Amino acid sequence: MSLKAATLALALLAITGAQADVSAQQVADVVWNYFTQLTGNAKETMEQIQQSEISKQLNTLFQDNLQNVNSYAGDLQKKLIPFATELHAKLSQDSEKLKEQIRKELEDLRLKLSPYADEVHQQISKNVQDLQLKLSPYAEELRGQVNQNADLLRKQLAPYAQELRDKLQENVDGLQAALAPYAEQLQEQIDKNVADMKEKLAPLADELQVKIDQNVEQLRKQLAPYAQDVQDKLSRQLEGLSFQMKKGAGDLRAKLSESAEELRLKLNPYAEELKEKLRTDAEGLRQSLGPYVEGLSGQMEQKIEEFRQTVGPYGEAFNKQLVQKVEEMKQKLGPYAGEVEDHLGFLEKDVRDKVASFFSTLKQIEN
């Protein structure tokens, strides 16, 4: 079964039925993660492939999304086994071919750039400095947004603990009925504030895409005068650099969203625990709620502070990663560069582009 045929089957499933919301990116992520993690050879047995991670991940992906097209699930499972076997072998072969192609391109680039080695080195160093200047405010902005959102969440949740303490101190009848709204409101505030946090942090990662495009284009212009005879090869190397940097930006956005979601999951049990305690008998309610309410505010603040400490440095770490990518480009173009080790980045881009292209073509035909 060819890669195109396999992807065609996946794409048809993706556009059949209202609930079949499977994207090209999701499929590419699952396929690529499998092949980068797999350490066995291309001649694995069918039983091993059937139990492999790609089969499990793709099954999970489609089972979650194909609620209205379950009749296709069996056919999909049959296609996954030969698809995984052939694609593994094909990518192994393509990886070696691509590595050799990139090696030759780099050798040609180095040869053409060698008379201008010092100038090229200076231009890329200047690009690194410019990139650091552009990224520095971003890291500060991200940390500031994280701190601001953490403080806001802390202030929004703090009054609930105090109001619960006040209610407990009041000797009122119907304590359960009086406290019930606070449990629901606490849950709503946690969900709302975390959702707002995600919405505010996401654009920061999107802004990086623009900065990356600007930086790569600037580097292209800086190196163009020295590589007039090999512009296509230089462009390919810069495309690879851009892909790796943008992938890092996408990973950062995912990490920000995941961290916010983890915070929500850590805070939600406090509201659930309060609801559970309110279901107990009225006689023991005040006694059981007392210690819980006293520690509630501190426990929630601790989780929020852990989030702030974890997510705050993400910007600085990402900046270092981007600068490192450009530094690696400088080393690759140097006259004494070693063996190419990042050819898999180009292969990953190729896999993702092909999957996305097939999905796009099929959707155009379907429309």
XYZ file of N, CA, C and O in Angstrom, residues 109-220:
448
model
N 27.515 24.553 -0.920
C 27.373 25.867 -0.291
C 28.692 26.321 0.347
O 29.115 27.464 0.189
N 29.325 25.409 1.085
C 30.584 25.769 1.736
C 31.640 26.169 0.705
O 32.415 27.112 0.926
N 31.670 25.423 -0.408
C 32.647 25.728 -1.451
C 32.421 27.122 -2.013
O 33.369 27.899 -2.205
N 31.144 27.467 -2.279
C 30.827 28.771 -2.842
C 31.036 29.900 -1.828
O 31.374 31.035 -2.197
N 30.820 29.572 -0.561
C 30.913 30.610 0.467
C 32.314 30.742 1.050
O 32.596 31.712 1.773
N 33.167 29.768 0.769
C 34.493 29.753 1.405
C 35.298 31.037 1.181
O 35.987 31.497 2.105
N 35.236 31.669 -0.022
C 35.990 32.925 -0.175
C 35.462 34.049 0.719
O 36.155 35.045 0.938
N 34.217 33.884 1.195
C 33.598 34.940 2.008
C 33.330 34.439 3.434
O 32.425 34.918 4.113
N 34.115 33.456 3.877
C 33.830 32.795 5.155
C 33.724 33.785 6.304
O 32.796 33.707 7.125
N 34.660 34.727 6.370
C 34.635 35.696 7.474
C 33.391 36.576 7.410
O 32.748 36.838 8.439
N 33.060 37.042 6.185
C 31.869 37.897 6.039
C 30.593 37.127 6.397
O 29.715 37.671 7.074
N 30.504 35.880 5.944
C 29.321 35.063 6.244
C 29.214 34.838 7.747
O 28.119 34.956 8.333
N 30.320 34.543 8.376
C 30.338 34.333 9.820
C 29.855 35.593 10.546
O 29.051 35.525 11.489
N 30.337 36.749 10.096
C 29.928 38.007 10.720
C 28.452 38.303 10.504
O 27.762 38.787 11.414
N 27.957 38.018 9.300
C 26.555 38.294 8.987
C 25.626 37.419 9.841
O 24.606 37.895 10.360
N 25.968 36.148 9.991
C 25.124 35.267 10.800
C 25.223 35.661 12.274
O 24.224 35.631 13.005
N 26.421 36.042 12.728
C 26.571 36.511 14.111
C 25.719 37.751 14.350
O 25.093 37.893 15.413
N 25.678 38.645 13.358
C 24.839 39.841 13.460
C 23.362 39.453 13.524
O 22.579 40.036 14.281
N 22.988 38.446 12.733
C 21.612 37.970 12.740
C 21.241 37.402 14.109
O 20.121 37.607 14.597
N 22.181 36.689 14.722
C 21.944 36.131 16.059
C 21.715 37.254 17.060
O 20.803 37.199 17.901
N 22.522 38.299 16.982
C 22.372 39.435 17.896
C 21.028 40.124 17.698
O 20.346 40.487 18.671
N 20.644 40.304 16.427
C 19.350 40.923 16.136
C 18.215 40.051 16.666
O 17.218 40.568 17.202
N 18.356 38.744 16.499
C 17.320 37.828 16.975
C 17.187 37.911 18.491
O 16.064 37.925 19.023
N 18.300 37.967 19.180
C 18.263 38.077 20.633
C 17.567 39.356 21.080
O 16.800 39.358 22.047
N 17.830 40.459 20.356
C 17.188 41.726 20.696
C 15.675 41.666 20.472
O 14.898 42.206 21.255
N 15.270 40.994 19.383
C 13.845 40.886 19.081
C 13.119 39.979 20.071
O 11.959 40.211 20.410
N 13.814 38.936 20.518
C 13.162 37.949 21.375
C 13.146 38.343 22.846
O 12.300 37.875 23.599
N 14.087 39.188 23.247
C 14.170 39.557 24.660
C 12.869 40.151 25.195
O 12.387 39.736 26.256
N 12.248 41.121 24.492
C 10.968 41.655 24.990
C 9.876 40.591 25.055
O 9.005 40.648 25.926
N 9.932 39.623 24.122
C 8.910 38.570 24.131
C 8.997 37.750 25.412
O 7.969 37.455 26.043
N 10.209 37.362 25.801
C 10.378 36.557 27.009
C 9.864 37.309 28.229
O 9.204 36.738 29.106
N 10.161 38.608 28.279
C 9.694 39.430 29.392
C 8.168 39.553 29.372
O 7.516 39.527 30.424
N 7.616 39.692 28.156
C 6.154 39.813 28.037
C 5.467 38.522 28.471
O 4.442 38.555 29.153
N 6.033 37.382 28.071
C 5.439 36.109 28.462
C 5.481 35.933 29.975
O 4.479 35.548 30.593
N 6.631 36.228 30.568
C 6.727 36.106 32.029
C 5.751 37.065 32.714
O 5.106 36.710 33.712
N 5.659 38.288 32.164
C 4.721 39.248 32.736
C 3.276 38.787 32.635
O 2.499 38.942 33.585
N 2.918 38.214 31.486
C 1.550 37.713 31.308
C 1.263 36.558 32.261
O 0.171 36.453 32.828
N 2.234 35.673 32.424
C 2.058 34.550 33.337
C 1.865 35.048 34.766
O 0.958 34.605 35.481
N 2.730 35.984 35.187
C 2.608 36.537 36.538
C 1.280 37.255 36.724
O 0.610 37.107 37.765
N 0.886 38.035 35.718
C -0.364 38.791 35.800
C -1.565 37.861 35.889
O -2.471 38.072 36.708
N -1.571 36.835 35.044
C -2.695 35.902 35.062
C -2.731 35.075 36.337
O -3.810 34.761 36.852
N -1.558 34.713 36.846
C -1.507 33.956 38.096
C -2.024 34.798 39.255
O -2.793 34.319 40.107
N -1.620 36.070 39.289
C -2.106 36.967 40.347
C -3.610 37.178 40.243
O -4.322 37.205 41.258
N -4.085 37.337 39.004
C -5.521 37.529 38.803
C -6.302 36.301 39.263
O -7.342 36.428 39.930
N -5.813 35.122 38.917
C -6.491 33.896 39.331
C -6.490 33.775 40.847
O -7.504 33.396 41.457
N -5.360 34.123 41.464
C -5.267 34.063 42.923
C -6.288 35.014 43.577
O -6.974 34.646 44.537
N -6.391 36.231 43.035
C -7.324 37.214 43.596
C -8.779 36.806 43.374
O -9.642 37.078 44.209
N -9.035 36.169 42.229
C -10.403 35.755 41.928
C -10.863 34.619 42.842
O -12.042 34.542 43.199
N -9.935 33.741 43.218
C -10.320 32.570 44.009
C -10.258 32.820 45.514
O -10.957 32.155 46.283
N -9.429 33.772 45.937
C -9.237 34.014 47.367
C -10.536 34.347 48.109
O -10.754 33.856 49.225
N -11.432 35.194 47.556
C -12.649 35.547 48.302
C -13.532 34.362 48.657
O -14.255 34.415 49.658
N -13.478 33.312 47.870
C -14.352 32.164 48.146
C -13.980 31.491 49.455
O -14.851 31.105 50.246
N -12.706 31.346 49.720
C -12.272 30.734 50.974
C -12.689 31.604 52.155
O -13.149 31.090 53.192
N -12.540 32.928 52.006
C -12.911 33.827 53.089
C -14.417 33.796 53.332
O -14.871 33.774 54.488
N -15.210 33.784 52.278
C -16.668 33.741 52.425
C -17.118 32.439 53.057
O -18.066 32.413 53.854
N -16.428 31.353 52.709
C -16.761 30.072 53.335
C -16.469 30.108 54.829
O -17.246 29.601 55.646
N -15.341 30.707 55.208
C -15.011 30.826 56.628
C -16.058 31.668 57.354
O -16.480 31.332 58.471
N -16.485 32.753 56.723
C -17.494 33.617 57.356
C -18.803 32.871 57.561
O -19.447 32.991 58.611
N -19.221 32.101 56.570
C -20.469 31.349 56.670
C -20.389 30.294 57.767
O -21.367 30.046 58.482
N -19.232 29.669 57.876
C -19.074 28.638 58.898
C -19.150 29.233 60.307
O -19.638 28.589 61.242
N -18.641 30.470 60.451
C -18.658 31.104 61.762
C -20.054 31.575 62.152
O -20.351 31.734 63.328
N -20.907 31.798 61.134
C -22.286 32.183 61.414
C -23.067 30.946 61.836
O -22.982 29.904 61.190
N -23.791 31.054 62.883
C -24.593 29.930 63.366
C -25.951 29.976 62.669
O -26.953 30.367 63.242
N -25.941 29.600 61.380
C -27.168 29.711 60.593
C -27.741 28.327 60.346
O -27.044 27.320 60.348
N -29.057 28.317 60.165
C -29.726 27.071 59.793
C -29.540 26.853 58.292
O -29.354 27.790 57.521
N -29.633 25.629 57.875
C -29.505 25.329 56.451
C -28.133 25.647 55.910
O -27.998 26.305 54.877
N -27.091 25.210 56.647
C -25.723 25.511 56.248
C -25.397 24.928 54.880
O -24.707 25.565 54.072
N -25.919 23.750 54.605
C -25.649 23.122 53.307
C -26.185 23.980 52.160
O -25.509 24.204 51.159
N -27.408 24.457 52.318
C -28.007 25.283 51.266
C -27.265 26.605 51.114
O -27.123 27.132 50.004
N -26.751 27.136 52.224
C -26.057 28.421 52.174
C -24.699 28.304 51.472
O -24.251 29.241 50.808
N -24.062 27.145 51.618
C -22.724 26.976 51.057
C -22.719 26.410 49.643
O -21.719 26.535 48.930
N -23.822 25.781 49.252
C -23.865 25.118 47.939
C -23.478 26.043 46.779
O -22.715 25.637 45.894
N -23.992 27.272 46.735
C -23.623 28.146 45.603
C -22.116 28.408 45.497
O -21.599 28.599 44.404
N -21.429 28.420 46.637
C -19.997 28.714 46.604
C -19.209 27.609 45.904
O -18.204 27.880 45.232
N -19.647 26.374 46.070
C -18.966 25.260 45.403
C -19.088 25.397 43.894
O -18.109 25.220 43.157
N -20.290 25.721 43.418
C -20.504 25.881 41.974
C -19.754 27.093 41.437
O -19.145 27.046 40.369
N -19.781 28.191 42.202
C -19.097 29.400 41.754
C -17.579 29.209 41.718
O -16.893 29.729 40.830
N -17.063 28.456 42.683
C -15.626 28.177 42.695
C -15.233 27.402 41.445
O -14.230 27.712 40.799
N -16.040 26.393 41.093
C -15.780 25.613 39.888
C -15.828 26.499 38.642
O -14.956 26.413 37.763
N -16.831 27.354 38.563
C -16.984 28.236 37.404
C -15.814 29.215 37.291
O -15.321 29.484 36.191
N -15.372 29.749 38.425
C -14.265 30.708 38.404
C -12.958 30.044 37.960
O -12.166 30.641 37.224
N -12.730 28.817 38.406
C -11.527 28.091 37.994
C -11.536 27.885 36.488
O -10.564 28.194 35.791
N -12.646 27.360 35.965
C -12.743 27.091 34.531
C -12.632 28.370 33.705
O -11.928 28.416 32.690
N -13.328 29.417 34.146
C -13.346 30.673 33.391
C -11.962 31.321 33.369
O -11.481 31.772 32.318
N -11.310 31.385 34.514
C -10.019 32.055 34.591
C -8.932 31.303 33.838
O -8.063 31.922 33.214
N -8.959 29.992 33.872
C -7.968 29.216 33.117
C -8.217 29.373 31.625
O -7.270 29.490 30.843
N -9.494 29.377 31.211
C -9.807 29.595 29.794
C -9.325 30.971 29.340
O -8.760 31.117 28.245
N -9.529 31.988 30.179
C -9.054 33.337 29.850
C -7.525 33.362 29.759
O -6.951 34.044 28.903
N -6.872 32.622 30.642
C -5.419 32.568 30.638
C -4.912 31.967 29.329
O -3.975 32.486 28.717
N -5.520 30.878 28.889
C -5.138 30.261 27.618
C -5.296 31.246 26.464
O -4.436 31.355 25.581
N -6.407 31.974 26.474
C -6.694 32.922 25.396
C -5.677 34.056 25.353
O -5.305 34.530 24.271
N -5.189 34.478 26.516
C -4.234 35.583 26.567
C -2.813 35.130 26.220
O -2.027 35.914 25.679
N -2.469 33.885 26.553
C -1.114 33.403 26.307
C -0.908 32.940 24.864
O 0.200 33.037 24.335
N -1.971 32.449 24.229
C -1.838 31.902 22.871
C -1.298 32.914 21.858
O -0.430 32.566 21.052
N -1.777 34.176 21.843
C -1.271 35.130 20.843
C 0.221 35.381 20.945
O 0.855 35.740 19.951
N 0.801 35.206 22.134
C 2.235 35.429 22.275
C 3.014 34.426 21.431
O 4.030 34.765 20.807
N 2.553 33.179 21.408
C 3.210 32.169 20.578
C 2.993 32.460 19.098
O 3.882 32.233 18.267
N 1.817 32.995 18.760
C 1.541 33.327 17.359
C 2.461 34.452 16.874
O 2.882 34.466 15.713
N 2.749 35.404 17.744
C 3.636 36.511 17.373
C 5.029 36.010 16.999
O 5.731 36.622 16.186
N 5.410 34.894 17.585
C 6.734 34.353 17.282
C 6.846 33.912 15.828
O 7.932 33.940 15.249
N 5.740 33.461 15.248
C 5.771 33.056 13.849
C 6.211 34.226 12.970
O 7.007 34.057 12.037
N 5.693 35.407 13.274
C 6.062 36.603 12.512
C 7.531 36.932 12.718
O 8.260 37.230 11.761
N 7.992 36.865 13.958
C 9.396 37.170 14.254
C 10.329 36.175 13.565
O 11.405 36.549 13.082
N 9.930 34.920 13.523
C 10.755 33.902 12.874
C 10.843 34.169 11.377
O 11.923 34.105 10.782
N 9.713 34.466 10.750
C 9.715 34.784 9.313
C 10.606 35.988 9.026
O 11.377 35.992 8.054
N 10.505 37.004 9.864
C 11.322 38.200 9.677
C 12.807 37.887 9.821
O 13.635 38.360 9.032
N 13.142 37.081 10.810
C 14.543 36.764 11.052
C 15.138 35.934 9.916
O 16.258 36.204 9.462
N 14.400 34.915 9.439
C 14.900 34.080 8.354
C 15.030 34.887 7.067
O 16.003 34.742 6.319
N 14.068 35.757 6.794
C 14.141 36.588 5.593
C 15.317 37.558 5.690
O 16.015 37.814 4.690
N 15.549 38.086 6.863
C 16.697 38.973 7.063
C 18.000 38.222 6.818
O 18.918 38.731 6.165
N 18.092 36.991 7.311
C 19.290 36.182 7.106
C 19.468 35.849 5.626
O 20.597 35.844 5.107
N 18.361 35.592 4.948
C 18.430 35.312 3.515
C 19.036 36.507 2.757
O 19.901 36.336 1.891
